[in-house]
mmCIF file of C-alpha atoms in Angstrom:
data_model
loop_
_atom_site.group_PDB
_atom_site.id
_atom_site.type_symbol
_atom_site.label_atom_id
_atom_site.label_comp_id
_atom_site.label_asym_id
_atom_site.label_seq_id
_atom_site.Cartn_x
_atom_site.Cartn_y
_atom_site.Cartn_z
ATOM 1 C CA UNK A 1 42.458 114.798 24.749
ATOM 2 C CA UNK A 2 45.875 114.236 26.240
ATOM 3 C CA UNK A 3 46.377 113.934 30.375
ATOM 4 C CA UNK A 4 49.391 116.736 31.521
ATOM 5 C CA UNK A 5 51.217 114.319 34.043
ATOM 6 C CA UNK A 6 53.735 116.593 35.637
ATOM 7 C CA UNK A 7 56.424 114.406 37.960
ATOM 8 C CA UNK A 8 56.974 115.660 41.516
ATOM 9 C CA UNK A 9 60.241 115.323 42.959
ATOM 10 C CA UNK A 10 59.800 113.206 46.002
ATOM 11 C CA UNK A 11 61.499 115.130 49.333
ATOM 12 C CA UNK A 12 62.397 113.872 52.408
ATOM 13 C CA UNK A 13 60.809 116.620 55.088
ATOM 14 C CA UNK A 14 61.577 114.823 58.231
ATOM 15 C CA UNK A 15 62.921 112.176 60.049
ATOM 16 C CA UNK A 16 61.083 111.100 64.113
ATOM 17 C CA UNK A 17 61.834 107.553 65.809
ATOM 18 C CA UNK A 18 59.645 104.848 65.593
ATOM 19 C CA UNK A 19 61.014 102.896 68.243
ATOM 20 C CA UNK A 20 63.295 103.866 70.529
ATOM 21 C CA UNK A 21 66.998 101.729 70.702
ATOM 22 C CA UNK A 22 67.384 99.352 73.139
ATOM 23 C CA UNK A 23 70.151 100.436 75.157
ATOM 24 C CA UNK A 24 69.447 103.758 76.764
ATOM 25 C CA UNK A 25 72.186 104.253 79.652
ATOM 26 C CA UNK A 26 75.917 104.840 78.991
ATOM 27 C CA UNK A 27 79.120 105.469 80.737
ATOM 28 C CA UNK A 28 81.287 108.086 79.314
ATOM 29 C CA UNK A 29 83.307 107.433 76.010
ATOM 30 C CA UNK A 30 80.988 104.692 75.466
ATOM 31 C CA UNK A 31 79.581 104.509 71.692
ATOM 32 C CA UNK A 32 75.876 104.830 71.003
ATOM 33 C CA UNK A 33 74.362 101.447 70.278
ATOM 34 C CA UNK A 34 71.832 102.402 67.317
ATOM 35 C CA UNK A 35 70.273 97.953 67.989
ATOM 36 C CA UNK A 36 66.724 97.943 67.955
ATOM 37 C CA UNK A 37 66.240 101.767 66.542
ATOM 38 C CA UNK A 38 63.877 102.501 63.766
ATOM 39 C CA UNK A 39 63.179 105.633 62.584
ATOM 40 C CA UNK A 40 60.200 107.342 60.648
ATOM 41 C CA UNK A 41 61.174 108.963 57.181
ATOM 42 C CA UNK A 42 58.313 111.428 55.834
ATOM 43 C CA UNK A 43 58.594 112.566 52.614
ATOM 44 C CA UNK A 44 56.489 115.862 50.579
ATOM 45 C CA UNK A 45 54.214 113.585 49.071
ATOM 46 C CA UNK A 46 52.975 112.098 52.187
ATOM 47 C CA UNK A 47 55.121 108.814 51.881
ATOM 48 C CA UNK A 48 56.518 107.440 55.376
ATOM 49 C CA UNK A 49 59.116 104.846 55.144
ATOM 50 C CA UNK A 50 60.814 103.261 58.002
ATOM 51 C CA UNK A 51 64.628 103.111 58.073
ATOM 52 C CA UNK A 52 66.811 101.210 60.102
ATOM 53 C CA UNK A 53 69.801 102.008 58.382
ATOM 54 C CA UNK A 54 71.333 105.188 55.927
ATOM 55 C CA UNK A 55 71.424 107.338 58.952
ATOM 56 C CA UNK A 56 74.156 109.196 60.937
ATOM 57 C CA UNK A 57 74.924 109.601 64.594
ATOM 58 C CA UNK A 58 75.943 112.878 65.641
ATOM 59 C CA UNK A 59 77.989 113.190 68.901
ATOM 60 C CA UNK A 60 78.122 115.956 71.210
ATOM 61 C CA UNK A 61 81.348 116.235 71.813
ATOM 62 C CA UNK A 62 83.970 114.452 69.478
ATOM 63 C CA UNK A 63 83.087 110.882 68.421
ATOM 64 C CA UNK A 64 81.935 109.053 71.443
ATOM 65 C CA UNK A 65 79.405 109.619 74.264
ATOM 66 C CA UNK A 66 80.055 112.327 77.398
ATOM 67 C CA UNK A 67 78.396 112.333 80.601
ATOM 68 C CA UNK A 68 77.020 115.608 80.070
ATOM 69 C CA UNK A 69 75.207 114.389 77.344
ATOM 70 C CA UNK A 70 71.487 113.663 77.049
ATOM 71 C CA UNK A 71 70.915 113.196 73.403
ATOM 72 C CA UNK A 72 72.686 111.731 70.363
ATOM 73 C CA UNK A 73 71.303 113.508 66.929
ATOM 74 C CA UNK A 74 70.210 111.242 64.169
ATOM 75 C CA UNK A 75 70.569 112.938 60.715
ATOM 76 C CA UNK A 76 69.476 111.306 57.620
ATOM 77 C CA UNK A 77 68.813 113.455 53.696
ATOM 78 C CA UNK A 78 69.642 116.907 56.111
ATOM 79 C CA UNK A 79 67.248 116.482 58.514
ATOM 80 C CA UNK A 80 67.496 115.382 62.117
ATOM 81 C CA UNK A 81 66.268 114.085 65.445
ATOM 82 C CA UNK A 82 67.246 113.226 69.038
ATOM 83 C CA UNK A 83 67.600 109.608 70.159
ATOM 84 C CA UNK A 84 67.379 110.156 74.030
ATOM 85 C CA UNK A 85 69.690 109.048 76.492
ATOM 86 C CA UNK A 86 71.466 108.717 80.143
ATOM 87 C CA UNK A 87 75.282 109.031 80.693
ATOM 88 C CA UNK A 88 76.793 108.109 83.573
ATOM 89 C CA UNK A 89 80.795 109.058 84.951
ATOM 90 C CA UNK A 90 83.038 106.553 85.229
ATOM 91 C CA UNK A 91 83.660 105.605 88.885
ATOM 92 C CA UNK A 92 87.137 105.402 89.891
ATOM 93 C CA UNK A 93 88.281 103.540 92.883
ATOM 94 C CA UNK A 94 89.468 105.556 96.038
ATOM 95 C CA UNK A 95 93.033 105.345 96.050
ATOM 96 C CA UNK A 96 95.042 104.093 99.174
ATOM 97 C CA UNK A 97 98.442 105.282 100.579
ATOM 98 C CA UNK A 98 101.588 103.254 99.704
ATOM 99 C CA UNK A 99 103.740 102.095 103.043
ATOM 100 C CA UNK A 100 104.103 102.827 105.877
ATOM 101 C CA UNK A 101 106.220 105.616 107.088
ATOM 102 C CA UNK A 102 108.092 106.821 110.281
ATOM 103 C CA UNK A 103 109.460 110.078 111.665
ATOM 104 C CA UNK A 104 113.079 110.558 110.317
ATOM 105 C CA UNK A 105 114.149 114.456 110.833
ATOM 106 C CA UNK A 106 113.376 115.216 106.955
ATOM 107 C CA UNK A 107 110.413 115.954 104.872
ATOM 108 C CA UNK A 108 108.821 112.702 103.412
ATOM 109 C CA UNK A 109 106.458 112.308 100.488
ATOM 110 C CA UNK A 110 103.098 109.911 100.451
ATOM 111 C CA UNK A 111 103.150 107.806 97.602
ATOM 112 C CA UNK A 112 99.628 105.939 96.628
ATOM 113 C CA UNK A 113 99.266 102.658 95.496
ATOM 114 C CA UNK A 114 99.665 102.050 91.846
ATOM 115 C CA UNK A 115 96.854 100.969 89.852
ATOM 116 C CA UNK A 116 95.168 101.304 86.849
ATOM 117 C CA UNK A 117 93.399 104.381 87.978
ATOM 118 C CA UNK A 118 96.709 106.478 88.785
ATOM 119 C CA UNK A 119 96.695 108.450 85.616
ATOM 120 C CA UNK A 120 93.243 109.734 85.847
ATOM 121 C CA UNK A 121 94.044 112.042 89.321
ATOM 122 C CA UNK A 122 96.788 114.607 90.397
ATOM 123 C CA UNK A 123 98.363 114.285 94.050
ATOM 124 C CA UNK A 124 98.605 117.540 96.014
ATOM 125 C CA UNK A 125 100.063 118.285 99.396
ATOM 126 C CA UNK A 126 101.664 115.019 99.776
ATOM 127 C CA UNK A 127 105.018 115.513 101.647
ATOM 128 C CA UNK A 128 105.023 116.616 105.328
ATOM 129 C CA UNK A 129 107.814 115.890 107.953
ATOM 130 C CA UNK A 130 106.393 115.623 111.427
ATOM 131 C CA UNK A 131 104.506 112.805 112.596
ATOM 132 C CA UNK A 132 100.592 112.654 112.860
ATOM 133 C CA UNK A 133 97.917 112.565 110.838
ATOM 134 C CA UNK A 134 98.010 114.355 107.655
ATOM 135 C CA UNK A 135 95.924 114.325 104.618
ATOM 136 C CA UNK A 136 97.129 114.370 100.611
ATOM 137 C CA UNK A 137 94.767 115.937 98.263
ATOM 138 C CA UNK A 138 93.680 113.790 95.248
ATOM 139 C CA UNK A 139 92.211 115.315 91.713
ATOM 140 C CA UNK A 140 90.592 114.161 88.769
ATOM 141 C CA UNK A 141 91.793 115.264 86.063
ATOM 142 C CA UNK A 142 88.444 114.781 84.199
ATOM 143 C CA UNK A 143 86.068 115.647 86.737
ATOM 144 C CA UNK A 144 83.215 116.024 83.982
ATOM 145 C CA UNK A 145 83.600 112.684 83.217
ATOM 146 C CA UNK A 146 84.437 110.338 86.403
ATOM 147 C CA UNK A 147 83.965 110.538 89.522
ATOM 148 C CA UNK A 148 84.947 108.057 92.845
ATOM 149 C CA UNK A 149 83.434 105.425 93.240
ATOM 150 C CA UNK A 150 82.639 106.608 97.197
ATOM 151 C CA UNK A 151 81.695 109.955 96.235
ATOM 152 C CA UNK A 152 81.237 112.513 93.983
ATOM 153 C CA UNK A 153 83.565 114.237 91.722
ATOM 154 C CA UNK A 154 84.724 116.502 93.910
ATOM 155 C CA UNK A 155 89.042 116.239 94.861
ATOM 156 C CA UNK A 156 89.023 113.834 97.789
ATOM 157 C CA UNK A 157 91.806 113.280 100.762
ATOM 158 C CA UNK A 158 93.475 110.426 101.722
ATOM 159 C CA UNK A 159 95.023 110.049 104.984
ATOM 160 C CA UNK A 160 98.721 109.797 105.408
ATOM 161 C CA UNK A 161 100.148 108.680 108.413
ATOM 162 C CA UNK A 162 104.228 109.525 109.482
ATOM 163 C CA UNK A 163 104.684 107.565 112.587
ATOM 164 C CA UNK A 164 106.752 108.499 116.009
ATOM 165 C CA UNK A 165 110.139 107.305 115.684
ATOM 166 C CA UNK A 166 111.597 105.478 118.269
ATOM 167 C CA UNK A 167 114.010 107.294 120.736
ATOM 168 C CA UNK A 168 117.747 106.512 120.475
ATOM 169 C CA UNK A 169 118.968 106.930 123.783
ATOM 170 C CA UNK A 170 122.499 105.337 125.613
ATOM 171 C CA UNK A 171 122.127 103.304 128.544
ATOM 172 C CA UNK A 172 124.870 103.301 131.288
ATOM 173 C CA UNK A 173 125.182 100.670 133.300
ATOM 174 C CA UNK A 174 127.229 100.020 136.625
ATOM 175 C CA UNK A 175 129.711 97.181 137.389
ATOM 176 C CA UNK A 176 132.207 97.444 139.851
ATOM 177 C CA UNK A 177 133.329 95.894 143.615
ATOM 178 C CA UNK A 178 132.090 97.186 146.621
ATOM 179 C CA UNK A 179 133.894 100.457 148.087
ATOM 180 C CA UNK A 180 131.483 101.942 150.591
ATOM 181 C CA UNK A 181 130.863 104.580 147.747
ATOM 182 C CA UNK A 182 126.911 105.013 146.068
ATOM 183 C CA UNK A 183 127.023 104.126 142.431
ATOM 184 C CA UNK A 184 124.325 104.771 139.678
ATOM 185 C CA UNK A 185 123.255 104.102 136.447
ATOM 186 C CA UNK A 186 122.046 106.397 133.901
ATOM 187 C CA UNK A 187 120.114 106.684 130.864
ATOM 188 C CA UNK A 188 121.638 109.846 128.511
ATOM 189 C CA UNK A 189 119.172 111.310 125.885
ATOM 190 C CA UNK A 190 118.992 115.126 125.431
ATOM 191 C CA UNK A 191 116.356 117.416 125.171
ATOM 192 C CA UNK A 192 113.512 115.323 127.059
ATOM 193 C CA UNK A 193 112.654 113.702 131.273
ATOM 194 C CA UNK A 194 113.792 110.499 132.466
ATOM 195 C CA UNK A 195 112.096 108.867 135.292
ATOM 196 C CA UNK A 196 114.161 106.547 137.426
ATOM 197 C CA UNK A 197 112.512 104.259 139.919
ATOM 198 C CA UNK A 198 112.963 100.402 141.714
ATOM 199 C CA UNK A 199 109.817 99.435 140.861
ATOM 200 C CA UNK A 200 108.242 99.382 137.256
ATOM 201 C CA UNK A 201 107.008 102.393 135.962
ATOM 202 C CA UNK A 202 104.255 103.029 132.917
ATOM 203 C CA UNK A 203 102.883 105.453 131.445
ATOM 204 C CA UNK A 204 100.284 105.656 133.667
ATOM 205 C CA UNK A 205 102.881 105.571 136.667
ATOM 206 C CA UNK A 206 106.027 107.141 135.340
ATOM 207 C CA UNK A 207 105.309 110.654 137.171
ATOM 208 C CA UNK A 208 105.922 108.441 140.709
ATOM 209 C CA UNK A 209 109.715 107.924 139.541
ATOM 210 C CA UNK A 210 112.415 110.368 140.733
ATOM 211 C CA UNK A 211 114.395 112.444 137.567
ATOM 212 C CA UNK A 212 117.758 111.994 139.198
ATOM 213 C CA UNK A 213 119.332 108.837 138.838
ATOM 214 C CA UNK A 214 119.190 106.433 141.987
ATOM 215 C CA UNK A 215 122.550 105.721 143.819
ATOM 216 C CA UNK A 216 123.164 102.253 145.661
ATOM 217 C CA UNK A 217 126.037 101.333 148.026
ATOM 218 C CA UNK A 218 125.486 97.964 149.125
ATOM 219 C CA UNK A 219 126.737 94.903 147.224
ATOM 220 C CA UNK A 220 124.384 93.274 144.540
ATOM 221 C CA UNK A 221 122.585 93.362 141.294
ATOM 222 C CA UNK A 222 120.374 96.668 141.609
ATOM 223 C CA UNK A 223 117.366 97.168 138.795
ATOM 224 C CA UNK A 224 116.410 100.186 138.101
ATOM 225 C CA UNK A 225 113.727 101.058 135.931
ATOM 226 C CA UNK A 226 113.441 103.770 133.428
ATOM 227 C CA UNK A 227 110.885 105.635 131.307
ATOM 228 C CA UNK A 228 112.076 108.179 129.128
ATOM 229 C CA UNK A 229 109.344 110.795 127.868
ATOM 230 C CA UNK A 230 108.958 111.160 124.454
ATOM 231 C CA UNK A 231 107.708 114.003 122.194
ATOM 232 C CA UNK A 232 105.282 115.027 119.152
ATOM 233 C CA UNK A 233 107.549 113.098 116.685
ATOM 234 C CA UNK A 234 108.710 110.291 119.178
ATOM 235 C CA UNK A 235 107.184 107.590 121.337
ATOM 236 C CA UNK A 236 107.898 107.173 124.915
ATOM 237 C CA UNK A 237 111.020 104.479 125.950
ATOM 238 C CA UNK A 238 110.746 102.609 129.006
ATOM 239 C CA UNK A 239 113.816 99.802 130.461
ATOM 240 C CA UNK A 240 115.799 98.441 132.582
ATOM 241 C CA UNK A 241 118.897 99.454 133.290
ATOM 242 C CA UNK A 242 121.143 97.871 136.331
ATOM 243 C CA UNK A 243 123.780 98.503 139.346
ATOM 244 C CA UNK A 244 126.190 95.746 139.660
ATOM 245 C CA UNK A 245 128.111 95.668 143.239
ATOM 246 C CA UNK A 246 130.606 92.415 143.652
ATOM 247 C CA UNK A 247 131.115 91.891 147.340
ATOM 248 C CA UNK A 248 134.615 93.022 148.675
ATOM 249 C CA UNK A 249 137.233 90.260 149.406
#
């Protein structure tokens, strides 16, 4: 008699890995390197095949790798698996103030360095006026995906220095002949002590000077010495400033 051979249709059921790819850790964006892979094809008939090609990668998120991801999915004839893996942020390097920058009466704005980094943060509170120590707040814009490279991901600050200015002050000196009268000189600056005194004065001293200005009668060249105190937004001054008597004739 005849032999009824009825054909089965051969169907893929599943799809496992073999052997695992070689790479295994990523930064973000980075592209999954499918070297070394090899998966297992099974089909209804009990065939298993190994493939090493014909499949697709599946991304998380768009078409490369995020740092939130753990997995890449394999599919091949509609079915799937999960090639494991590790993503790591990108580190970004801590920026760094621009400049220097001194007192001036007006509100002034940190700048940070340039670099190749600068469009992956925002800068926040970055313009102060007085001097001291202040602090600008720095973002990432992607904080899913980076992170600095001396922390976490987290906004960071950055210190921002506005130094004292110097004091502008007008010195008056003395020069005349001798006419039995006292004569001074005077250092003018408003809104802040002077110290006068013969003898040097410091800032460890200055208190030991007198705050009027010292007269002198007799005929010669007369230093006097000078410290001007200054305040939150300017440093102290300290000089000389001089009494010039000629002798009569």
């Amino acid at each position: 008699g005849k032999i009824k051979v009825t054909a089965v249709a051969q169907t893929l059921t599943s799809i496992s890995i073999k052997t695992a790819q070689t790479k295994t850790s990523y930064t973000a964006f980075e592209l999954f390197d499918a070297n070394g892979l090899v998966l297992t094809a099974t089909y209804n008939a009990g065939k298993v095949v190994d493939i090493t090609e014909g499949y697709e990668v599946v991304y998380n998120t768009s078409n490369s790798l995020r740092a939130s991801d753990t997995y890449v999915t394999l599919s091949c004839g509609g079915k799937t698996c999960r090639a494991n893996i590790v993503v790591s942020k990108i580190s970004v390097k801590t920026p760094e103030i621009d400049g220097t920058y001194v007192y001036s009466g007006v509100s002034i704005t940190g700048n940070l360095k340039q670099t190749a980094d600068s469009s992956l943060y925002t800068v926040s509170n970055n313009v102060y006026t007085l001097a001291g120590n202040h602090n600008i707040t720095v973002t990432l814009k992607d904080s899913a995906n980076y992170k600095w490279s001396t922390s976490n991901s987290a906004a960071i600050t950055v210190p921002f220095v506005i130094n004292k200015a110097e004091l502008v002050i007008q010195k008056n000196n003395y020069s005349g002949v001798f006419d039995g009268f006292a004569h001074k000189a005077n250092v003018v600056i408003q809104n802040t002590s002077i110290y006068y005194s013969t003898t040097e004065l410091t800032k460890s001293n200055y208190t030991s000077g007198s705050t009027t200005e010292i007269g002198f009668t007799n005929a010669g060249n007369h230093v006097v010495y000078y410290y001007v105190v200054g305040d939150e937004n300017h440093n102290d001054a300290v000089g000389t400033i001089s009494v010039n008597i000629q002798k009569a004739s």
